[in-house]
JSON list of C-alpha atoms in Angstrom, two decimals:
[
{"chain": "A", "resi": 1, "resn": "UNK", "atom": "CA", "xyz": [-27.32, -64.03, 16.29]},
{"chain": "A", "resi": 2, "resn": "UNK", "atom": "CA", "xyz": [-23.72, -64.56, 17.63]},
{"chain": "A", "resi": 3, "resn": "UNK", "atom": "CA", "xyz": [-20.27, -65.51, 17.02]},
{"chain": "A", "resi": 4, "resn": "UNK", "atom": "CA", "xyz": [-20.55, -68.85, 14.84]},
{"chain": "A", "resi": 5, "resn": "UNK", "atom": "CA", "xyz": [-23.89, -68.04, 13.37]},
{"chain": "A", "resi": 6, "resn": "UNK", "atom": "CA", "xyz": [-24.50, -68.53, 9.68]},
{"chain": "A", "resi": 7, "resn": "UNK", "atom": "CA", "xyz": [-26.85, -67.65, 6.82]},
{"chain": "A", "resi": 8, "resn": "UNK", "atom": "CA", "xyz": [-28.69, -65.30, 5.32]},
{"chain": "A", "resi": 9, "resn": "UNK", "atom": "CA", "xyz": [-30.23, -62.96, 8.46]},
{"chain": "A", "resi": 10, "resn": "UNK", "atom": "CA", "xyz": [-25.86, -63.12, 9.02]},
{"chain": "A", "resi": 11, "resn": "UNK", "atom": "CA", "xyz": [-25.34, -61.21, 5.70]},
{"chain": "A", "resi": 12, "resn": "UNK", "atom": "CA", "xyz": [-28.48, -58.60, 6.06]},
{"chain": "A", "resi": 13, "resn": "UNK", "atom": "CA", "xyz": [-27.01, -57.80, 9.48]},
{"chain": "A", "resi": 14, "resn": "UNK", "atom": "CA", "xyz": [-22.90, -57.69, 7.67]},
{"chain": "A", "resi": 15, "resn": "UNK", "atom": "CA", "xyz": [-24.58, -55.58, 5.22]},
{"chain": "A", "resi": 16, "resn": "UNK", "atom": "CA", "xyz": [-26.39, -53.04, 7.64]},
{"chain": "A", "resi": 17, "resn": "UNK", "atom": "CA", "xyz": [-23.14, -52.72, 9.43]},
{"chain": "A", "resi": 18, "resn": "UNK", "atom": "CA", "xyz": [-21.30, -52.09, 6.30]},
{"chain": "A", "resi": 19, "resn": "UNK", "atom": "CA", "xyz": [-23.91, -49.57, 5.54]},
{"chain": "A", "resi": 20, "resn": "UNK", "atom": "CA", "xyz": [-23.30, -47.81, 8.33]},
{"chain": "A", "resi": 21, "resn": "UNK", "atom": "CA", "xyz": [-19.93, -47.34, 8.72]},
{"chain": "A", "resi": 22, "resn": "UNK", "atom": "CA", "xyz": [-18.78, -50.76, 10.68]},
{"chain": "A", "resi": 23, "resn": "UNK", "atom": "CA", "xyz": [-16.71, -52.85, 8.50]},
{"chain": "A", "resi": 24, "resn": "UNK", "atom": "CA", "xyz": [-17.29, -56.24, 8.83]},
{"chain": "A", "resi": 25, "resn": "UNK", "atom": "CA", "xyz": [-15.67, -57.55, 5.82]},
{"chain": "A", "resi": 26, "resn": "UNK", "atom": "CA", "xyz": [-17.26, -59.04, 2.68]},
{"chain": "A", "resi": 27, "resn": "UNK", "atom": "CA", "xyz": [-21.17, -60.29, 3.87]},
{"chain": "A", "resi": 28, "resn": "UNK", "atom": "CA", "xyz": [-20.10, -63.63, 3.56]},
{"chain": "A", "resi": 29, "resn": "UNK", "atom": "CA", "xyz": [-23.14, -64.91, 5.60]},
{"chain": "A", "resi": 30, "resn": "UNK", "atom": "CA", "xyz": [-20.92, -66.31, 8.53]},
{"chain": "A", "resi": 31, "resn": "UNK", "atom": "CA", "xyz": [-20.82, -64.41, 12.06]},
{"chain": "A", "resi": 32, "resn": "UNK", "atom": "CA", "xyz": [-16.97, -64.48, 12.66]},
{"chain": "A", "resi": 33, "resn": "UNK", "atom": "CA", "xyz": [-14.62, -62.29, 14.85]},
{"chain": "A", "resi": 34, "resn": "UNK", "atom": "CA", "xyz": [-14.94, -59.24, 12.36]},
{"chain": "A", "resi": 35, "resn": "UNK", "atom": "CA", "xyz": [-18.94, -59.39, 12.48]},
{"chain": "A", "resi": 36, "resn": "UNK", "atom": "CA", "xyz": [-18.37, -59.63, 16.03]},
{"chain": "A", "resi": 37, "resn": "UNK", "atom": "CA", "xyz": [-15.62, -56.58, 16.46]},
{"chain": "A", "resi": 38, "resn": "UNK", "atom": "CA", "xyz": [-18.32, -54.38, 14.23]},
{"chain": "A", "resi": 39, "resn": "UNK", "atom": "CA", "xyz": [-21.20, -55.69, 16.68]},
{"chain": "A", "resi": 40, "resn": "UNK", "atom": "CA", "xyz": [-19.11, -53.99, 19.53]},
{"chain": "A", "resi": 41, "resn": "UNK", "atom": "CA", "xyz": [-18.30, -51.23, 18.38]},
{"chain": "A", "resi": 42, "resn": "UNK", "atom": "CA", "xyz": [-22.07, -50.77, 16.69]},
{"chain": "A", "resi": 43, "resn": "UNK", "atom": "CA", "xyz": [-23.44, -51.59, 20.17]},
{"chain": "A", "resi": 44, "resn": "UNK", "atom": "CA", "xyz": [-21.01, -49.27, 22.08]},
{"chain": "A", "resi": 45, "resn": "UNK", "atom": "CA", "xyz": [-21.74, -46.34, 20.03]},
{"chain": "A", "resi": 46, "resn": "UNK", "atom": "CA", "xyz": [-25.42, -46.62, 20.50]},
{"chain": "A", "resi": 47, "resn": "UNK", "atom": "CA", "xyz": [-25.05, -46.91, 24.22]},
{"chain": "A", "resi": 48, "resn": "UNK", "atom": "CA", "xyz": [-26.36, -50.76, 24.24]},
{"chain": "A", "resi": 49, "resn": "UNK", "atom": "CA", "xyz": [-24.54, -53.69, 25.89]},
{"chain": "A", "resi": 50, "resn": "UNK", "atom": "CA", "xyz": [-21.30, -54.20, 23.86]},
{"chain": "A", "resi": 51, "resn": "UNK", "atom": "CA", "xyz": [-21.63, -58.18, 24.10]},
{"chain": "A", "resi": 52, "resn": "UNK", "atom": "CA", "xyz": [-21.42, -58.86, 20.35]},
{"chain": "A", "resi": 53, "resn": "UNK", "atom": "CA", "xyz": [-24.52, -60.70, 20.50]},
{"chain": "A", "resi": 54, "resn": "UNK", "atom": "CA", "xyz": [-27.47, -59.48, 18.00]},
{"chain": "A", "resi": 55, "resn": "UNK", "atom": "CA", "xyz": [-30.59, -59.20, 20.19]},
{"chain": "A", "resi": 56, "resn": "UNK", "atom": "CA", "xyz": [-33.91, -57.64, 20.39]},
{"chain": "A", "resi": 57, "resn": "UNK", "atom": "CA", "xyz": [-32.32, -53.94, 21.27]},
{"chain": "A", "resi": 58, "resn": "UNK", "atom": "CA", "xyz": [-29.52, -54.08, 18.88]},
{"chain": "A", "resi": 59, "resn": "UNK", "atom": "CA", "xyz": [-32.40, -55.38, 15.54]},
{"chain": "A", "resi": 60, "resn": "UNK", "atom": "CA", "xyz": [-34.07, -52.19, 16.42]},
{"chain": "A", "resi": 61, "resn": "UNK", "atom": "CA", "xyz": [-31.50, -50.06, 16.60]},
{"chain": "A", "resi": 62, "resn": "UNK", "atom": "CA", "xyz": [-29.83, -51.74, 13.74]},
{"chain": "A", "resi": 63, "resn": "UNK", "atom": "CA", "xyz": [-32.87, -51.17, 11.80]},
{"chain": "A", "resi": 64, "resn": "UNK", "atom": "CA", "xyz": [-33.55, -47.20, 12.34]}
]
């Protein structure tokens, strides 16, 4: 997933982030520059690439 993405794998991942402390916003099921900001900083805390893109590494450690 990335910046522009939509539907509902967008709000599962706005609600994880929400979950765990990265506010995102309402899960509105569209990938805009909040999702993205709480991406980052998710990403950057867990010592993974801090692209805002929702990949492989950042699923898994999304979904620990």
């Amino acid at each position: 997933m990335k910046n522009g993405s939509k539907g509902n794998e967008v709000i599962e991942l706005q609600k994880l982030l929400n979950a765990s402390g990265y506010n995102c916003g309402e899960a509105d099921g569209f990938f805009g520059p909040k999702t993205k900001g709480a991406v980052i900083k998710f990403q950057l805390a867990n010592s993974l690439k801090g692209d805002g893109l929702v990949g492989p590494a950042t699923r898994a450690t999304l979904n620990k």
